[in-house]
Coordinates of N, CA and C in Angstrom, one line a residue:
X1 N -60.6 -76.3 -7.9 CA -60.6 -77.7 -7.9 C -62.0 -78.2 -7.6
X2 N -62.5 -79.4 -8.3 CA -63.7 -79.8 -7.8 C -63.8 -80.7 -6.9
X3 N -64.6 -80.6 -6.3 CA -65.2 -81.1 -4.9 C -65.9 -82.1 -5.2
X4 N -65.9 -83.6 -4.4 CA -67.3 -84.4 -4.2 C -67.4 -85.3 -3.0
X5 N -66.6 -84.7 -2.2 CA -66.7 -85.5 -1.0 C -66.2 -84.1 0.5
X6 N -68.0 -83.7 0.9 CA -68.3 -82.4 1.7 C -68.4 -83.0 2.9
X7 N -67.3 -82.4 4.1 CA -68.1 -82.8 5.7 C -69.7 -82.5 6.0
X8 N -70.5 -82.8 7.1 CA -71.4 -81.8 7.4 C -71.7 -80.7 8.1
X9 N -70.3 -80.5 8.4 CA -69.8 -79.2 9.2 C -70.1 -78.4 7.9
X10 N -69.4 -78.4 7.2 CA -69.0 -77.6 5.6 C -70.5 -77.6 5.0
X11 N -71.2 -78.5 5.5 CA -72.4 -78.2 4.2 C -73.7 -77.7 4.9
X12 N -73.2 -77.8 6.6 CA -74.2 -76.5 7.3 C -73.4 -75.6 7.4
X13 N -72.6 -75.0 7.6 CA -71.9 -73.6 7.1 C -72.3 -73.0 5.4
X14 N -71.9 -74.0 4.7 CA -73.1 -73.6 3.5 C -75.0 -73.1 3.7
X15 N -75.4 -74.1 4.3 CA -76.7 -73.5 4.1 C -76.9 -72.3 5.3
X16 N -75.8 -71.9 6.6 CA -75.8 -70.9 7.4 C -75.8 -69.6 6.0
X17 N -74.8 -69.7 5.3 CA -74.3 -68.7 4.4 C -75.6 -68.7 3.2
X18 N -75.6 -69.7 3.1 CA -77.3 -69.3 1.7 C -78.1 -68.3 2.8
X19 N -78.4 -68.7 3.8 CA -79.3 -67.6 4.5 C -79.2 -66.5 5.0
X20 N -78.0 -66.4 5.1 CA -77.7 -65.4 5.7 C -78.1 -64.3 4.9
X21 N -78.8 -64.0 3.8 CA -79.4 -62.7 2.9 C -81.1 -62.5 4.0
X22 N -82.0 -63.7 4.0 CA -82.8 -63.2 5.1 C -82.6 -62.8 6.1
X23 N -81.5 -63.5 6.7 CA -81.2 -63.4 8.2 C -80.6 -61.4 8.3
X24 N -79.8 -61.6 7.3 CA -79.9 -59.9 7.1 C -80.8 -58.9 7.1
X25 N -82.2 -59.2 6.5 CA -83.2 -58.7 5.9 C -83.8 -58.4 7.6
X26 N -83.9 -59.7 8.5 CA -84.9 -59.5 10.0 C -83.8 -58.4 10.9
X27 N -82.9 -58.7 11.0 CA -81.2 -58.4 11.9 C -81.5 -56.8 11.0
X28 N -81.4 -56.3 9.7 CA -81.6 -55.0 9.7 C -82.9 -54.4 9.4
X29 N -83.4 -54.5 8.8 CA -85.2 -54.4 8.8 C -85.9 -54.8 9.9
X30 N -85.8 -55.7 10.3 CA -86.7 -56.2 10.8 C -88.1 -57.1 10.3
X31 N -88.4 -57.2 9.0 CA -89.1 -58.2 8.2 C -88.3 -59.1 7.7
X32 N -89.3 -59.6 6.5 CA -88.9 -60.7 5.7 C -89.0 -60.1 4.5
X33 N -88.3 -60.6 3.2 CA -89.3 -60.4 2.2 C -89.3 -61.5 0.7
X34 N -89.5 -61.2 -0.4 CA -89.5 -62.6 -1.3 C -88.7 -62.4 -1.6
X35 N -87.5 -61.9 -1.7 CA -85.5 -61.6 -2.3 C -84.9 -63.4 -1.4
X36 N -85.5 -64.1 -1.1 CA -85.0 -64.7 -0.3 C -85.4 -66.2 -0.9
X37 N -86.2 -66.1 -2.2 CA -87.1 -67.5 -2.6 C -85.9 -68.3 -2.8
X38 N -84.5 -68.2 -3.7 CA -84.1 -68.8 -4.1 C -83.0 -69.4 -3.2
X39 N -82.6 -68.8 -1.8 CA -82.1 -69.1 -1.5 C -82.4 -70.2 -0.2
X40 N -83.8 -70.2 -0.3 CA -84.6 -70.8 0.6 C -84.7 -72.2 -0.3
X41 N -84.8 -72.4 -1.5 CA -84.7 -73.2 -2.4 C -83.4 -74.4 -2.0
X42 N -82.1 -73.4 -2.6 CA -81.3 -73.9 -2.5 C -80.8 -74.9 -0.8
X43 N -81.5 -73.7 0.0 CA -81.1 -74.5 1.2 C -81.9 -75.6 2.1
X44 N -82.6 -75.9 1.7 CA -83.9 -76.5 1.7 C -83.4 -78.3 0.8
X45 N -83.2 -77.5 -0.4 CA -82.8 -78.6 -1.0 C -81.0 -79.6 -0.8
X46 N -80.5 -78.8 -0.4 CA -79.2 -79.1 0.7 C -79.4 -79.9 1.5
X47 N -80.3 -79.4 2.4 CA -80.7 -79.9 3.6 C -81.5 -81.3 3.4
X48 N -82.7 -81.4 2.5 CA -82.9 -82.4 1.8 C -81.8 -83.9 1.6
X49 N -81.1 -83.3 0.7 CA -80.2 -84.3 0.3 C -79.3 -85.0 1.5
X50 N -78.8 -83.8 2.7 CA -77.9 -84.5 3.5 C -79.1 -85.4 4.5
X51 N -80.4 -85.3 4.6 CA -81.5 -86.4 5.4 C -81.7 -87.6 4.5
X52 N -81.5 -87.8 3.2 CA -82.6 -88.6 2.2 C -81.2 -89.3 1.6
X53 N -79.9 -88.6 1.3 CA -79.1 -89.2 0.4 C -77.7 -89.4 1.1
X54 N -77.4 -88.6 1.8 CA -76.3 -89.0 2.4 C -75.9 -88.9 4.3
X55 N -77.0 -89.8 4.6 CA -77.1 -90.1 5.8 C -76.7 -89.0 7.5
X56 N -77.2 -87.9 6.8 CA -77.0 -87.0 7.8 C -77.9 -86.9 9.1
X57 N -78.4 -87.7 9.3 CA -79.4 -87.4 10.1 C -79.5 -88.7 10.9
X58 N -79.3 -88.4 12.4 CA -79.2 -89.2 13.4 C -80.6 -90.3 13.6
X59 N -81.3 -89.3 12.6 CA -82.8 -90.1 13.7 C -83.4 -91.1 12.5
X60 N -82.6 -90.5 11.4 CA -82.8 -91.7 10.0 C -81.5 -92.4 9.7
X61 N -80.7 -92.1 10.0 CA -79.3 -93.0 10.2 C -79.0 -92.7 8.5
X62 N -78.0 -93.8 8.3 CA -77.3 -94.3 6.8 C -78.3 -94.9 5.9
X63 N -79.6 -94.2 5.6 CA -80.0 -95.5 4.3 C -80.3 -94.3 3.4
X64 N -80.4 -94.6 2.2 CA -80.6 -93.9 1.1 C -82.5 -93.9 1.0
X65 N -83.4 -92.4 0.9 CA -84.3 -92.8 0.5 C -85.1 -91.7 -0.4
X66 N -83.7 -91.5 -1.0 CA -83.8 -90.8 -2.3 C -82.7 -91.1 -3.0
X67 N -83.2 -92.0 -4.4 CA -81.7 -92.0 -5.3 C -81.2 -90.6 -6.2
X68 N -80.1 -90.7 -6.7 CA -79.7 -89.8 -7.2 C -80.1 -89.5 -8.5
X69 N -80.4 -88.7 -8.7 CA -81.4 -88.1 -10.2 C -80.4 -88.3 -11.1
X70 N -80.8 -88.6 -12.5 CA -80.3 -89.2 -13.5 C -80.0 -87.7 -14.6
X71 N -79.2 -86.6 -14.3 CA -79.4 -85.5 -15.3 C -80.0 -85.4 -16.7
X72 N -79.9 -86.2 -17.3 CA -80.4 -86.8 -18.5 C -81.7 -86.9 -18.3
X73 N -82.4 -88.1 -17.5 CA -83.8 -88.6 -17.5 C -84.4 -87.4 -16.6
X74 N -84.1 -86.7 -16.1 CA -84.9 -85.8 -15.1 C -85.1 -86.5 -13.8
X75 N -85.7 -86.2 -12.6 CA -85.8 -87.1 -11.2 C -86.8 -87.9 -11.7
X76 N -87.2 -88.5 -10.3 CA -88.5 -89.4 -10.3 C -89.6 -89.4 -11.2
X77 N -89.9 -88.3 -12.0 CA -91.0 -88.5 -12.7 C -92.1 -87.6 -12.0
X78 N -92.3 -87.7 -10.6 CA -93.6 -87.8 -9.8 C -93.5 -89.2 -9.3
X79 N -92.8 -89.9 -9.5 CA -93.2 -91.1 -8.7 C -93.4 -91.1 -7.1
X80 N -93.8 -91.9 -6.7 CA -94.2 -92.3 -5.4 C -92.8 -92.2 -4.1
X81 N -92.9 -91.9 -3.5 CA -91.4 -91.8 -2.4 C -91.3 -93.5 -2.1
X82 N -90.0 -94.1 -2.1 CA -89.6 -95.2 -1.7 C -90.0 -95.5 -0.3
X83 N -90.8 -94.8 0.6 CA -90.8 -95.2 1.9 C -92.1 -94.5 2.3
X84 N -92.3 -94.7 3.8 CA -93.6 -94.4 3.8 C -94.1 -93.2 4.4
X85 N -95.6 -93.0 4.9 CA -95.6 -91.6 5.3 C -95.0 -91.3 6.7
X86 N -94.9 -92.4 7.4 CA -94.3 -91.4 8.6 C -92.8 -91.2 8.7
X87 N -91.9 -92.4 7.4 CA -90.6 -91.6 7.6 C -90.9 -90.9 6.2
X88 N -92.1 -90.3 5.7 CA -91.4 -88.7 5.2 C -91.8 -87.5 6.5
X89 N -92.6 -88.1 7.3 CA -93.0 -87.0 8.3 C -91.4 -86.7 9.1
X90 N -91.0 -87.4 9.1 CA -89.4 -87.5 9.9 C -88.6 -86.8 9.0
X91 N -88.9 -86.8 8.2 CA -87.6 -86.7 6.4 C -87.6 -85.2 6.8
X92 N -89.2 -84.6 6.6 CA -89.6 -82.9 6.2 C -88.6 -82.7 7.7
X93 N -89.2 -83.6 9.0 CA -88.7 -82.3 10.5 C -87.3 -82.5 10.5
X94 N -86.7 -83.7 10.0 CA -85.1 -83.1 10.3 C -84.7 -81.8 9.0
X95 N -85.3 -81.7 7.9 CA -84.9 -81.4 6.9 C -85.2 -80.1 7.4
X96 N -86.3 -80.0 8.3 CA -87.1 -78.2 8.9 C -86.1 -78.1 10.5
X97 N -85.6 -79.1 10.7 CA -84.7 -79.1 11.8 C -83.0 -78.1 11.6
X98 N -83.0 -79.1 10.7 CA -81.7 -78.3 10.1 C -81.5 -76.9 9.3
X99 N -82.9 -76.2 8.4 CA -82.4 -75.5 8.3 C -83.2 -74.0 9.2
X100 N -83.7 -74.2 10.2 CA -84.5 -73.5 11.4 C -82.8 -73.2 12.2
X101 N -82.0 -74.4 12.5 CA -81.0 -74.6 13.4 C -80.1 -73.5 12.7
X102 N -80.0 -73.8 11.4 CA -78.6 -73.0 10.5 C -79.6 -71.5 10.1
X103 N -80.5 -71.6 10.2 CA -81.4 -70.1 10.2 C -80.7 -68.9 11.7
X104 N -81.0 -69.6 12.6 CA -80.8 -69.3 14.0 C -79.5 -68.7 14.3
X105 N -78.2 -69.3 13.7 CA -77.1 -69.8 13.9 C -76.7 -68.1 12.9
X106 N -77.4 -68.0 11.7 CA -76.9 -67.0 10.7 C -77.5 -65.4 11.6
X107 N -78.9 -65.8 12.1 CA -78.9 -64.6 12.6 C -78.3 -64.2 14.0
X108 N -77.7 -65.0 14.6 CA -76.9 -65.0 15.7 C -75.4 -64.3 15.3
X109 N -75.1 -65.2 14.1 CA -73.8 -64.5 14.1 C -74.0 -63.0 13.1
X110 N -74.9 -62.3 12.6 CA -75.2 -61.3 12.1 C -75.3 -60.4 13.1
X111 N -76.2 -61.0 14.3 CA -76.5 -60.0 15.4 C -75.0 -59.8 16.2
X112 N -74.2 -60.6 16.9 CA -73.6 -60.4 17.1 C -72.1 -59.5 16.2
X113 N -72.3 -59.9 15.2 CA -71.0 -59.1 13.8 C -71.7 -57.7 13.0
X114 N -73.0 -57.3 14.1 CA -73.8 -56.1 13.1 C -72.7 -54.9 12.9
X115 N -71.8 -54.6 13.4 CA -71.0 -53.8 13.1 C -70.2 -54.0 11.6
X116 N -69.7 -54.7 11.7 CA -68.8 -55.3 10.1 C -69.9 -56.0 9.5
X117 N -71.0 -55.4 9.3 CA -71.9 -56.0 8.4 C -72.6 -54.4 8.2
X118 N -72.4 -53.4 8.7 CA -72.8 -52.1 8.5 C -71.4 -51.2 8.0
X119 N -70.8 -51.9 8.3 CA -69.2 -51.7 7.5 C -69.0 -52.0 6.4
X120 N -69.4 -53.4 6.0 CA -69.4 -53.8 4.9 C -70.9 -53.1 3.8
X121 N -71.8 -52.9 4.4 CA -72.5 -52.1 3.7 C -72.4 -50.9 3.2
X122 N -71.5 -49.7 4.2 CA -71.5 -49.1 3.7 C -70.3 -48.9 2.6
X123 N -69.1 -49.8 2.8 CA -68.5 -50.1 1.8 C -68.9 -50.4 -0.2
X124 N -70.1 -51.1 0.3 CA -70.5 -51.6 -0.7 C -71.5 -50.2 -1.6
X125 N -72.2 -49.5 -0.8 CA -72.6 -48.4 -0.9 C -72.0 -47.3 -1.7
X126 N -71.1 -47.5 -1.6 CA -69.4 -46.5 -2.4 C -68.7 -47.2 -3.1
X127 N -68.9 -48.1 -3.2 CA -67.9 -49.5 -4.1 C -69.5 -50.6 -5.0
X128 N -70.0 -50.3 -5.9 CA -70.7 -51.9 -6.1 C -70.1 -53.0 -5.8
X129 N -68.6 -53.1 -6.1 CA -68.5 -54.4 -5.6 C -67.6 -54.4 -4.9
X130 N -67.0 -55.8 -4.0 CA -65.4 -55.6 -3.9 C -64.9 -57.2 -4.3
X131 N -63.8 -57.6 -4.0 CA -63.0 -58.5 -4.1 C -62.6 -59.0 -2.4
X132 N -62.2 -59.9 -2.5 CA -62.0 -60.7 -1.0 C -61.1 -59.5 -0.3
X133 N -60.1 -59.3 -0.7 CA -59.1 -58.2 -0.2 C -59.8 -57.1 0.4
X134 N -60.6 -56.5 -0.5 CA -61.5 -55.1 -0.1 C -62.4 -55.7 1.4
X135 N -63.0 -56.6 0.8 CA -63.8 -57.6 2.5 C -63.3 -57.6 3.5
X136 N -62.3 -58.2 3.1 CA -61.5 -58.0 4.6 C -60.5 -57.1 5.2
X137 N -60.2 -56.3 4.1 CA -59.8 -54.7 4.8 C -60.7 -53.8 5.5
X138 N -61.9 -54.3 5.0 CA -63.4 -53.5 5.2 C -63.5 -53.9 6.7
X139 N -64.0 -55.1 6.9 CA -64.5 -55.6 7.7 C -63.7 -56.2 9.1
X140 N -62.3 -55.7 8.5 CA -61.5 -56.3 9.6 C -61.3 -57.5 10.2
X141 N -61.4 -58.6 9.1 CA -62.0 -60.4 9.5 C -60.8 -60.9 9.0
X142 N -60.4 -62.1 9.3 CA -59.0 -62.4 8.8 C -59.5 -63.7 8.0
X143 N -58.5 -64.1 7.0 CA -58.6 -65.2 5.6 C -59.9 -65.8 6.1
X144 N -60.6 -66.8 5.6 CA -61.3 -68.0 6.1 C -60.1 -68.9 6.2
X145 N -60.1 -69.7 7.3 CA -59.2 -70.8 7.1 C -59.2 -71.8 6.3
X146 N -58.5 -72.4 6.1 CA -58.5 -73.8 4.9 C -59.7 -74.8 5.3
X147 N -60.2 -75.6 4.8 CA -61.1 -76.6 4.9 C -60.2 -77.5 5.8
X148 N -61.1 -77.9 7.2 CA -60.1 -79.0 7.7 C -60.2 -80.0 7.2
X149 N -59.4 -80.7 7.3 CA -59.2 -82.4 6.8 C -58.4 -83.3 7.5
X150 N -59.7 -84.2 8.8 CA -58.7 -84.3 9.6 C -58.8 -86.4 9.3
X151 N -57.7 -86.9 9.7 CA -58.1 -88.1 9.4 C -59.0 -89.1 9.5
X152 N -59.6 -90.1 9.2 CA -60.6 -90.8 10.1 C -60.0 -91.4 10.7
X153 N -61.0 -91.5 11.9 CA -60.6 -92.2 13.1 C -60.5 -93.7 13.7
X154 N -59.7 -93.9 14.0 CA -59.6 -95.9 13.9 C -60.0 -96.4 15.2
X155 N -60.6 -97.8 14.7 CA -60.8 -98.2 15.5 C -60.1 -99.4 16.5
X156 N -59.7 -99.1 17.6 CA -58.7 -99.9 18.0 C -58.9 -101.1 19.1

């Protein structure tokens, strides 16, 4: 089913999960390396959109200061940012706020879950792939739960 209306719980657990391939790379290596461009992309640009388009960010509130790209016409062009330099200086540190915070957050729960993540490797090691089923017989994790959906709240 398609999606177009994401909490921000749900879309920092998303960018926890895009990272979590580096956060693997420090947590078992101990470096970094470039296997990680695109996902640094993606979450970057996530994180973006929930500061500039859909009002995620306490310290820039609800305004839009990025419209939504036209698929057709391509983005901006290069044009100029609708606002000025010091709320993009604001724009970049919540946008480096959030995904530092969901960086932190991935290698925390890596460090703590390094067992069923060396489970699951070595699974994968003897299996190229598996299926959710194989995951979680592997790793001994139970379903993800459903997406909450709780009502909004009134004001009385």
């Amino acid at each position: 089913t398609d999606r177009y209306n994401y909490p921000e719980a749900y879309l920092r657990a998303k960018i926890i999960g895009i990272l979590g391939g580096r956060a693997a790379e420090e947590v078992v290596y101990g470096t970094k390396t470039t296997g990680a461009e695109s996902d640094i992309e993606q979450a970057t640009d996530l994180a973006r959109n929930m500061v500039t388009r859909w009002g995620m960010s306490d310290k820039l509130g609800m305004v839009q200061l990025s419209p939504r790209q036209n698929a057709f016409l391509g983005g901006a062009g290069g044009a100029d940012k609708p606002y000025s330099e010091a709320t993009a200086q604001l724009v970049d540190a919540e946008v480096q706020r959030i995904i530092q915070e969901s960086h932190a957050e991935a290698l925390r729960l890596l460090a703590a879950h390094r067992g069923v993540l060396d489970a699951l490797v070595r699974a994968l090691l003897d299996k190229e792939t598996l299926d959710e089923r194989e995951i979680l017989d592997v790793t001994g994790l139970p379903p993800a739960p459903p997406l909450e959906t709780r009502p909004l709240s009134r004001v009385e």
